[in-house]
mmCIF file of C-alpha atoms and ligand atoms in Angstrom:
data_model
loop_
_atom_site.group_PDB
_atom_site.id
_atom_site.type_symbol
_atom_site.label_atom_id
_atom_site.label_comp_id
_atom_site.label_asym_id
_atom_site.label_seq_id
_atom_site.Cartn_x
_atom_site.Cartn_y
_atom_site.Cartn_z
ATOM 1 C CA UNK A 1486 4.764 -36.596 36.455
ATOM 2 C CA UNK A 1487 2.246 -34.905 34.240
ATOM 3 C CA UNK A 1488 0.048 -37.267 32.287
ATOM 4 C CA UNK A 1489 -0.568 -34.834 29.485
ATOM 5 C CA UNK A 1490 1.788 -32.303 28.002
ATOM 6 C CA UNK A 1491 0.271 -28.897 27.426
ATOM 7 C CA UNK A 1492 0.004 -27.972 23.807
ATOM 8 C CA UNK A 1493 1.017 -24.399 23.289
ATOM 9 C CA UNK A 1494 -0.430 -22.465 20.395
ATOM 10 C CA UNK A 1495 1.997 -21.737 17.560
ATOM 11 C CA UNK A 1496 3.747 -18.407 17.901
ATOM 12 C CA UNK A 1497 3.414 -16.027 14.949
ATOM 13 C CA UNK A 1498 6.793 -16.839 13.434
ATOM 14 C CA UNK A 1499 7.045 -20.482 14.420
ATOM 15 C CA UNK A 1500 6.608 -21.600 10.828
ATOM 16 C CA UNK A 1501 3.506 -23.615 11.720
ATOM 17 C CA UNK A 1502 1.188 -21.284 9.840
ATOM 18 C CA UNK A 1503 0.452 -22.228 6.230
ATOM 19 C CA UNK A 1504 0.761 -18.751 4.778
ATOM 20 C CA UNK A 1505 -0.199 -19.787 1.258
ATOM 21 C CA UNK A 1506 -3.484 -20.942 2.794
ATOM 22 C CA UNK A 1507 -3.935 -17.573 4.526
ATOM 23 C CA UNK A 1508 -3.036 -15.893 1.218
ATOM 24 C CA UNK A 1509 -5.815 -17.861 -0.466
ATOM 25 C CA UNK A 1510 -8.327 -16.948 2.240
ATOM 26 C CA UNK A 1511 -7.583 -13.265 1.690
ATOM 27 C CA UNK A 1512 -7.788 -13.740 -2.084
ATOM 28 C CA UNK A 1513 -11.233 -15.262 -1.561
ATOM 29 C CA UNK A 1514 -12.675 -12.108 0.003
ATOM 30 C CA UNK A 1515 -11.301 -9.595 -2.520
ATOM 31 C CA UNK A 1516 -14.116 -9.652 -5.047
ATOM 32 C CA UNK A 1517 -17.266 -7.854 -3.934
ATOM 33 C CA UNK A 1518 -19.693 -6.144 -6.289
ATOM 34 C CA UNK A 1519 -20.992 -4.016 -3.436
ATOM 35 C CA UNK A 1520 -17.607 -2.428 -2.766
ATOM 36 C CA UNK A 1521 -16.260 0.425 -4.870
ATOM 37 C CA UNK A 1522 -15.012 -0.870 -8.228
ATOM 38 C CA UNK A 1523 -15.754 -4.477 -7.254
ATOM 39 C CA UNK A 1524 -12.653 -5.317 -5.240
ATOM 40 C CA UNK A 1525 -11.240 -4.783 -1.758
ATOM 41 C CA UNK A 1526 -7.784 -5.016 -3.314
ATOM 42 C CA UNK A 1527 -7.031 -1.280 -3.592
ATOM 43 C CA UNK A 1528 -7.998 -0.463 -0.009
ATOM 44 C CA UNK A 1529 -5.992 -3.452 1.276
ATOM 45 C CA UNK A 1530 -2.940 -2.018 -0.513
ATOM 46 C CA UNK A 1531 -3.619 1.359 1.108
ATOM 47 C CA UNK A 1532 -3.974 -0.303 4.532
ATOM 48 C CA UNK A 1533 -0.626 -2.110 4.175
ATOM 49 C CA UNK A 1534 1.007 1.125 3.028
ATOM 50 C CA UNK A 1535 -0.388 3.279 5.857
ATOM 51 C CA UNK A 1536 0.530 0.675 8.478
ATOM 52 C CA UNK A 1537 4.165 0.721 7.325
ATOM 53 C CA UNK A 1538 4.600 4.290 6.045
ATOM 54 C CA UNK A 1539 4.870 5.668 9.574
ATOM 55 C CA UNK A 1540 8.473 4.479 9.749
ATOM 56 C CA UNK A 1541 11.255 6.830 10.813
ATOM 57 C CA UNK A 1542 14.734 5.531 10.085
ATOM 58 C CA UNK A 1543 16.487 7.946 12.465
ATOM 59 C CA UNK A 1544 14.608 6.734 15.553
ATOM 60 C CA UNK A 1545 13.627 3.280 14.242
ATOM 61 C CA UNK A 1546 10.022 3.950 15.230
ATOM 62 C CA UNK A 1547 6.813 3.151 13.377
ATOM 63 C CA UNK A 1548 6.684 0.722 10.501
ATOM 64 C CA UNK A 1549 4.687 -2.333 9.586
ATOM 65 C CA UNK A 1550 4.925 -4.161 12.893
ATOM 66 C CA UNK A 1551 2.701 -3.166 15.758
ATOM 67 C CA UNK A 1552 -0.579 -2.739 13.865
ATOM 68 C CA UNK A 1553 -1.170 0.209 16.180
ATOM 69 C CA UNK A 1554 -3.754 1.602 13.740
ATOM 70 C CA UNK A 1555 -6.221 -0.650 15.581
ATOM 71 C CA UNK A 1556 -6.244 1.936 18.357
ATOM 72 C CA UNK A 1557 -6.976 5.618 18.788
ATOM 73 C CA UNK A 1558 -5.388 8.036 18.218
ATOM 74 C CA UNK A 1559 -3.740 6.411 15.145
ATOM 75 C CA UNK A 1560 -7.071 5.043 13.899
ATOM 76 C CA UNK A 1561 -8.355 8.636 13.968
ATOM 77 C CA UNK A 1562 -5.423 10.222 12.118
ATOM 78 C CA UNK A 1563 -6.906 12.046 9.119
ATOM 79 C CA UNK A 1564 -4.668 10.127 6.690
ATOM 80 C CA UNK A 1565 -6.231 6.856 7.864
ATOM 81 C CA UNK A 1566 -9.832 7.892 7.231
ATOM 82 C CA UNK A 1567 -11.814 5.039 5.715
ATOM 83 C CA UNK A 1568 -9.362 2.270 6.554
ATOM 84 C CA UNK A 1569 -11.540 0.859 9.328
ATOM 85 C CA UNK A 1570 -13.629 -0.850 6.651
ATOM 86 C CA UNK A 1571 -10.537 -2.701 5.409
ATOM 87 C CA UNK A 1572 -9.497 -3.696 8.928
ATOM 88 C CA UNK A 1573 -13.005 -4.988 9.643
ATOM 89 C CA UNK A 1574 -13.135 -6.862 6.363
ATOM 90 C CA UNK A 1575 -9.996 -8.791 7.353
ATOM 91 C CA UNK A 1576 -11.447 -9.854 10.750
ATOM 92 C CA UNK A 1577 -12.836 -13.111 9.306
ATOM 93 C CA UNK A 1578 -9.332 -14.120 8.194
ATOM 94 C CA UNK A 1579 -7.916 -13.186 11.619
ATOM 95 C CA UNK A 1580 -10.584 -15.300 13.337
ATOM 96 C CA UNK A 1581 -9.756 -18.263 11.097
ATOM 97 C CA UNK A 1582 -6.023 -17.796 11.818
ATOM 98 C CA UNK A 1583 -5.610 -16.538 15.381
ATOM 99 C CA UNK A 1584 -1.854 -17.236 15.320
ATOM 100 C CA UNK A 1585 -1.347 -14.690 12.535
ATOM 101 C CA UNK A 1586 -0.760 -11.222 13.983
ATOM 102 C CA UNK A 1587 -2.737 -8.240 12.735
ATOM 103 C CA UNK A 1588 0.466 -6.657 11.501
ATOM 104 C CA UNK A 1589 1.340 -9.734 9.425
ATOM 105 C CA UNK A 1590 -2.249 -10.016 8.229
ATOM 106 C CA UNK A 1591 -2.439 -6.418 6.971
ATOM 107 C CA UNK A 1592 0.941 -6.661 5.315
ATOM 108 C CA UNK A 1593 0.047 -9.964 3.677
ATOM 109 C CA UNK A 1594 -3.295 -8.529 2.524
ATOM 110 C CA UNK A 1595 -1.393 -5.850 0.601
ATOM 111 C CA UNK A 1596 0.751 -8.501 -1.073
ATOM 112 C CA UNK A 1597 -2.265 -10.687 -1.915
ATOM 113 C CA UNK A 1598 -4.123 -7.710 -3.380
ATOM 114 C CA UNK A 1599 -1.210 -6.705 -5.607
ATOM 115 C CA UNK A 1600 -0.606 -10.228 -6.887
ATOM 116 C CA UNK A 1601 -4.282 -11.131 -7.402
ATOM 117 C CA UNK A 1602 -4.918 -7.877 -9.296
ATOM 118 C CA UNK A 1603 -2.238 -8.888 -11.784
ATOM 119 C CA UNK A 1604 0.841 -7.302 -10.230
ATOM 120 C CA UNK A 1605 4.296 -8.722 -9.595
ATOM 121 C CA UNK A 1606 5.189 -11.343 -7.006
ATOM 122 C CA UNK A 1607 6.164 -9.551 -3.790
ATOM 123 C CA UNK A 1608 8.608 -11.444 -1.547
ATOM 124 C CA UNK A 1609 7.060 -11.567 1.921
ATOM 125 C CA UNK A 1610 8.341 -12.457 5.380
ATOM 126 C CA UNK A 1611 6.108 -13.100 8.420
ATOM 127 C CA UNK A 1612 7.005 -12.466 12.044
ATOM 128 C CA UNK A 1613 5.615 -9.009 12.829
ATOM 129 C CA UNK A 1614 4.476 -8.607 16.434
ATOM 130 C CA UNK A 1615 1.448 -6.584 17.415
ATOM 131 C CA UNK A 1616 1.942 -3.765 19.903
ATOM 132 C CA UNK A 1617 -0.214 -1.647 22.172
ATOM 133 C CA UNK A 1618 -1.475 1.871 21.433
ATOM 134 C CA UNK A 1619 1.497 3.374 23.251
ATOM 135 C CA UNK A 1620 3.764 2.281 20.372
ATOM 136 C CA UNK A 1621 1.817 4.380 17.851
ATOM 137 C CA UNK A 1622 3.725 7.182 16.144
ATOM 138 C CA UNK A 1623 2.557 10.814 16.166
ATOM 139 C CA UNK A 1624 0.221 12.143 13.469
ATOM 140 C CA UNK A 1625 1.807 13.651 10.373
ATOM 141 C CA UNK A 1626 4.148 10.858 9.254
ATOM 142 C CA UNK A 1627 2.162 9.995 6.116
ATOM 143 C CA UNK A 1628 2.261 12.254 3.046
ATOM 144 C CA UNK A 1629 -0.076 15.201 2.558
ATOM 145 C CA UNK A 1630 -1.455 15.146 -0.993
ATOM 146 C CA UNK A 1631 -1.735 18.910 -1.201
ATOM 147 C CA UNK A 1632 2.011 19.571 -0.820
ATOM 148 C CA UNK A 1633 5.030 19.521 -3.131
ATOM 149 C CA UNK A 1634 8.310 17.808 -3.981
ATOM 150 C CA UNK A 1635 10.120 18.868 -0.803
ATOM 151 C CA UNK A 1636 7.395 17.335 1.318
ATOM 152 C CA UNK A 1637 7.455 14.063 -0.653
ATOM 153 C CA UNK A 1638 11.204 13.843 -0.135
ATOM 154 C CA UNK A 1639 10.943 14.715 3.578
ATOM 155 C CA UNK A 1640 8.412 11.929 4.102
ATOM 156 C CA UNK A 1641 9.958 9.205 1.964
ATOM 157 C CA UNK A 1642 13.634 9.920 2.729
ATOM 158 C CA UNK A 1643 12.661 9.661 6.421
ATOM 159 C CA UNK A 1644 11.594 6.063 5.689
ATOM 160 C CA UNK A 1645 14.829 5.402 3.799
ATOM 161 C CA UNK A 1646 13.582 5.600 0.202
ATOM 162 C CA UNK A 1647 15.221 7.444 -2.715
ATOM 163 C CA UNK A 1648 13.689 9.314 -5.674
ATOM 164 C CA UNK A 1649 13.454 6.231 -7.876
ATOM 165 C CA UNK A 1650 11.634 4.324 -5.118
ATOM 166 C CA UNK A 1651 9.266 7.253 -4.473
ATOM 167 C CA UNK A 1652 8.171 7.167 -8.106
ATOM 168 C CA UNK A 1653 8.000 3.364 -8.189
ATOM 169 C CA UNK A 1654 5.783 3.246 -5.074
ATOM 170 C CA UNK A 1655 3.525 5.996 -6.398
ATOM 171 C CA UNK A 1656 2.575 3.724 -9.308
ATOM 172 C CA UNK A 1657 0.219 2.032 -6.830
ATOM 173 C CA UNK A 1658 -2.170 4.855 -7.716
ATOM 174 C CA UNK A 1659 -3.035 2.839 -10.818
ATOM 175 C CA UNK A 1660 -5.315 1.228 -8.240
ATOM 176 C CA UNK A 1661 -8.401 2.442 -6.466
ATOM 177 C CA UNK A 1662 -9.801 5.890 -6.126
ATOM 178 C CA UNK A 1663 -10.190 8.926 -3.909
ATOM 179 C CA UNK A 1664 -13.369 9.193 -1.862
ATOM 180 C CA UNK A 1665 -14.668 12.614 -0.782
ATOM 181 C CA UNK A 1666 -15.770 11.069 2.521
ATOM 182 C CA UNK A 1667 -12.223 9.862 3.284
ATOM 183 C CA UNK A 1668 -9.780 12.410 1.918
ATOM 184 C CA UNK A 1669 -11.931 15.089 0.330
ATOM 185 C CA UNK A 1670 -10.514 14.227 -3.106
ATOM 186 C CA UNK A 1671 -12.607 12.518 -5.753
ATOM 187 C CA UNK A 1672 -12.105 9.961 -8.502
ATOM 188 C CA UNK A 1673 -9.802 7.241 -9.853
ATOM 189 C CA UNK A 1674 -6.350 7.745 -11.377
ATOM 190 C CA UNK A 1675 -6.866 5.195 -14.154
ATOM 191 C CA UNK A 1676 -9.759 3.585 -15.995
ATOM 192 C CA UNK A 1677 -8.743 0.137 -14.667
ATOM 193 C CA UNK A 1678 -8.590 0.683 -10.887
ATOM 194 C CA UNK A 1679 -8.614 -3.019 -9.991
ATOM 195 C CA UNK A 1680 -5.751 -4.082 -12.277
ATOM 196 C CA UNK A 1681 -2.081 -3.484 -11.536
ATOM 197 C CA UNK A 1682 -0.600 -1.809 -14.633
ATOM 198 C CA UNK A 1683 1.843 0.993 -15.374
ATOM 199 C CA UNK A 1684 -1.219 3.010 -16.421
ATOM 200 C CA UNK A 1685 -0.667 5.652 -13.738
ATOM 201 C CA UNK A 1686 2.591 6.707 -15.393
ATOM 202 C CA UNK A 1687 1.071 6.647 -18.881
ATOM 203 C CA UNK A 1688 -1.855 8.798 -17.789
ATOM 204 C CA UNK A 1689 0.453 11.279 -16.083
ATOM 205 C CA UNK A 1690 2.377 11.787 -19.331
ATOM 206 C CA UNK A 1691 -0.341 11.422 -21.952
ATOM 207 C CA UNK A 1692 -3.293 13.350 -20.534
ATOM 208 C CA UNK A 1693 -3.570 17.081 -20.156
ATOM 209 C CA UNK A 1694 -4.206 17.752 -16.470
ATOM 210 C CA UNK A 1695 -6.238 20.787 -15.469
ATOM 211 C CA UNK A 1696 -7.326 22.024 -12.070
ATOM 212 C CA UNK A 1697 -10.765 20.731 -11.127
ATOM 213 C CA UNK A 1698 -13.310 23.486 -10.710
ATOM 214 C CA UNK A 1699 -15.086 22.717 -7.483
ATOM 215 C CA UNK A 1700 -15.390 23.591 -3.809
ATOM 216 C CA UNK A 1701 -13.225 20.643 -2.748
ATOM 217 C CA UNK A 1702 -9.457 20.498 -2.170
ATOM 218 C CA UNK A 1703 -7.180 21.377 -5.084
ATOM 219 C CA UNK A 1704 -6.848 18.430 -7.447
ATOM 220 C CA UNK A 1705 -6.546 17.837 -11.176
ATOM 221 C CA UNK A 1706 -8.780 16.146 -13.744
ATOM 222 C CA UNK A 1707 -8.011 15.092 -17.301
ATOM 223 C CA UNK A 1708 -9.064 17.896 -19.594
ATOM 224 C CA UNK A 1709 -10.791 15.728 -22.193
ATOM 225 C CA UNK A 1710 -13.242 13.657 -20.128
ATOM 226 C CA UNK A 1711 -12.853 14.859 -16.545
ATOM 227 C CA UNK A 1712 -13.187 11.207 -15.480
ATOM 228 C CA UNK A 1713 -9.646 10.658 -14.181
ATOM 229 C CA UNK A 1714 -7.832 12.525 -11.434
ATOM 230 C CA UNK A 1715 -4.413 13.399 -10.084
ATOM 231 C CA UNK A 1716 -3.414 14.752 -6.680
ATOM 232 C CA UNK A 1717 -1.016 17.702 -6.434
ATOM 233 C CA UNK A 1718 1.647 15.223 -5.207
ATOM 234 C CA UNK A 1719 1.028 13.049 -8.295
ATOM 235 C CA UNK A 1720 1.700 15.927 -10.687
ATOM 236 C CA UNK A 1721 4.907 16.714 -8.812
ATOM 237 C CA UNK A 1722 6.311 13.502 -10.307
ATOM 238 C CA UNK A 1723 6.248 14.978 -13.829
ATOM 239 C CA UNK A 1724 7.260 18.478 -12.731
ATOM 240 C CA UNK A 1725 10.351 17.585 -10.725
ATOM 241 C CA UNK A 1726 13.461 16.993 -12.850
ATOM 242 C CA UNK A 1727 14.697 14.103 -10.749
ATOM 243 C CA UNK A 1728 11.333 12.304 -10.478
ATOM 244 C CA UNK A 1729 10.241 12.748 -14.097
ATOM 245 C CA UNK A 1730 12.809 10.465 -15.798
ATOM 246 C CA UNK A 1731 11.486 7.569 -13.706
ATOM 247 C CA UNK A 1732 7.905 8.319 -14.707
ATOM 248 C CA UNK A 1733 9.055 8.176 -18.344
ATOM 249 C CA UNK A 1734 10.951 4.923 -17.841
ATOM 250 C CA UNK A 1735 8.066 3.217 -16.044
ATOM 251 C CA UNK A 1736 5.507 4.419 -18.618
ATOM 252 C CA UNK A 1737 7.624 2.887 -21.383
ATOM 253 C CA UNK A 1738 8.568 -0.333 -19.631
ATOM 254 C CA UNK A 1739 6.022 -2.074 -17.418
ATOM 255 C CA UNK A 1740 8.446 -4.893 -16.614
ATOM 256 C CA UNK A 1741 10.942 -2.438 -15.193
ATOM 257 C CA UNK A 1742 8.217 -0.892 -13.039
ATOM 258 C CA UNK A 1743 6.916 -4.291 -11.848
ATOM 259 C CA UNK A 1744 10.445 -5.170 -10.769
ATOM 260 C CA UNK A 1745 11.111 -1.859 -9.001
ATOM 261 C CA UNK A 1746 7.660 -1.800 -7.443
ATOM 262 C CA UNK A 1747 8.032 -5.349 -6.073
ATOM 263 C CA UNK A 1748 11.362 -4.435 -4.478
ATOM 264 C CA UNK A 1749 10.110 -1.144 -3.056
ATOM 265 C CA UNK A 1750 6.855 -2.600 -1.718
ATOM 266 C CA UNK A 1751 8.779 -5.449 -0.081
ATOM 267 C CA UNK A 1752 11.138 -2.903 1.490
ATOM 268 C CA UNK A 1753 8.155 -0.847 2.679
ATOM 269 C CA UNK A 1754 6.703 -3.920 4.368
ATOM 270 C CA UNK A 1755 9.998 -4.657 6.130
ATOM 271 C CA UNK A 1756 10.371 -1.166 7.643
ATOM 272 C CA UNK A 1757 10.856 -1.345 11.390
ATOM 273 C CA UNK A 1758 10.574 -5.120 11.585
ATOM 274 C CA UNK A 1759 13.419 -6.687 13.577
ATOM 275 C CA UNK A 1760 15.103 -9.383 11.442
ATOM 276 C CA UNK A 1761 18.180 -11.547 11.851
ATOM 277 C CA UNK A 1762 18.590 -12.602 8.237
ATOM 278 C CA UNK A 1763 17.626 -16.248 8.744
ATOM 279 C CA UNK A 1764 13.907 -15.740 8.109
ATOM 280 C CA UNK A 1765 12.172 -17.738 5.423
ATOM 281 C CA UNK A 1766 11.061 -15.589 2.481
ATOM 282 C CA UNK A 1767 7.722 -16.535 0.919
ATOM 283 C CA UNK A 1768 6.919 -16.185 -2.781
ATOM 284 C CA UNK A 1769 3.206 -16.854 -3.053
ATOM 285 C CA UNK A 1770 1.443 -18.385 -6.019
ATOM 286 C CA UNK A 1771 -1.451 -16.429 -7.414
ATOM 287 C CA UNK A 1772 -4.716 -18.339 -7.059
ATOM 288 C CA UNK A 1773 -4.975 -18.658 -10.862
ATOM 289 C CA UNK A 1774 -1.537 -20.358 -10.931
ATOM 290 C CA UNK A 1775 -2.394 -23.024 -8.348
HETATM 291 ZN ZN1 ZEM B 1320 -2.065 6.761 -1.868
HETATM 292 N N1 ZEM B 1320 -3.713 7.932 -1.580
HETATM 293 N N2 ZEM B 1320 -0.832 8.315 -1.474
HETATM 294 N N3 ZEM B 1320 -0.469 5.511 -2.033
HETATM 295 N N4 ZEM B 1320 -3.316 5.184 -2.189
HETATM 296 C C1 ZEM B 1320 -5.010 7.563 -1.723
HETATM 297 C C2 ZEM B 1320 -5.486 6.326 -2.138
HETATM 298 C C3 ZEM B 1320 -4.679 5.233 -2.383
HETATM 299 C C4 ZEM B 1320 -1.207 9.617 -1.206
HETATM 300 C C5 ZEM B 1320 -2.517 10.036 -0.911
HETATM 301 O O1 ZEM B 1320 -2.684 11.275 -0.263
HETATM 302 C C6 ZEM B 1320 -3.665 9.256 -1.192
HETATM 303 C C7 ZEM B 1320 0.853 5.871 -1.903
HETATM 304 C C8 ZEM B 1320 1.328 7.168 -1.830
HETATM 305 C C9 ZEM B 1320 0.521 8.291 -1.629
HETATM 306 C C10 ZEM B 1320 -2.914 3.892 -2.487
HETATM 307 C C11 ZEM B 1320 -1.629 3.381 -2.372
HETATM 308 C C12 ZEM B 1320 -0.505 4.143 -2.142
HETATM 309 C C13 ZEM B 1320 -5.852 8.668 -1.427
HETATM 310 C C14 ZEM B 1320 -7.378 8.630 -1.461
HETATM 311 C C15 ZEM B 1320 -5.028 9.734 -1.122
HETATM 312 C C16 ZEM B 1320 -5.515 11.120 -0.760
HETATM 313 C C17 ZEM B 1320 -7.912 8.055 -0.155
HETATM 314 C C18 ZEM B 1320 -9.429 8.014 -0.172
HETATM 315 O O2 ZEM B 1320 -10.026 9.080 -0.369
HETATM 316 O O3 ZEM B 1320 -10.012 6.922 0.013
HETATM 317 C C19 ZEM B 1320 -0.038 10.459 -1.207
HETATM 318 C C20 ZEM B 1320 0.040 11.942 -0.978
HETATM 319 C C21 ZEM B 1320 1.027 9.651 -1.497
HETATM 320 C C22 ZEM B 1320 2.435 10.113 -1.659
HETATM 321 C C23 ZEM B 1320 3.193 9.721 -2.675
HETATM 322 C C24 ZEM B 1320 1.676 4.688 -1.887
HETATM 323 C C25 ZEM B 1320 3.197 4.700 -1.708
HETATM 324 C C26 ZEM B 1320 0.823 3.610 -2.025
HETATM 325 C C27 ZEM B 1320 1.126 2.145 -2.065
HETATM 326 C C28 ZEM B 1320 2.310 1.620 -2.365
HETATM 327 C C29 ZEM B 1320 -4.070 3.122 -2.923
HETATM 328 C C30 ZEM B 1320 -4.049 1.683 -3.424
HETATM 329 C C31 ZEM B 1320 -5.171 3.965 -2.860
HETATM 330 C C32 ZEM B 1320 -6.610 3.667 -3.241
HETATM 331 C C33 ZEM B 1320 -7.415 3.230 -2.026
HETATM 332 C C34 ZEM B 1320 -8.855 2.917 -2.351
HETATM 333 O O4 ZEM B 1320 -9.639 2.771 -1.384
HETATM 334 O O5 ZEM B 1320 -9.237 2.798 -3.513
#
């Protein structure tokens, strides 16, 4: 008989990982005066979104499990330009927690970023498995900022979202900025790009948006200062008669938006992940509440 029993490492969803601890480790690396507006939060939200926004309901392909953006060709898809920095930044947390999959780590990083930047609590469930490059979805599943309402609906209905959820999710553009080196576009949507607020909706309604005069791709700037920006797809939300009422509601009621955004972001993170309904749901404490 064997004298020692082999100790197997915990599997990703075995419940042996202390996810609040992993949450805190991610929270610890957010602040960085050498990065953009001083936080990795916005780009972590974009990473979690691009990892999951490839989902196609009809074929049940893509989605937040797999983390296939680690590999070419998905890592080279134009929509993912610049996200390598975010993936690299999270390597230290992966090394400290080898049992946590990349797909769980990226998804959790989005949740941590939203909560630590003052946003709502996002219910989160671990258990995503990583996949090989072969599981990557074809290019073109993420939205193209230069297109219109039909395109937004094509992309987001394909994932299983409705108009209200499209507007709610778009409020994430309160955060971060466009970088000419990544997307060709330039500038932040709000004056507080590291704080989760309903400011994106307020700016959309309150500012006068004019086409930016430059050689770059078509985008808008606020007429008064020229400091803030909107993408063509952002302006669609106030031009389309079914999207606009939600912009108005969220601009007037931040609590309503927090609630809808938390639900929609949770749903986004669950896309394509096999579940049986018995999984434990985590509600993390912000570091300033601990
Ligand atoms: Zn974004 N997004 N996005 N987005 N996004 C950018 C940046 C960020 C679109 C889009 O083309 C772009 C959602 C929806 C949509 C974030 C979160 C979410 C950029 C700039 C572009 C061009 C990238 C760059 O240059 O670095 C389009 C067309 C969307 C369709 C509605 C949804 C949904 C999001 C989350 C829920 C965030 C946080 C950023 C800022 C990233 C950063 O590095 O600052």
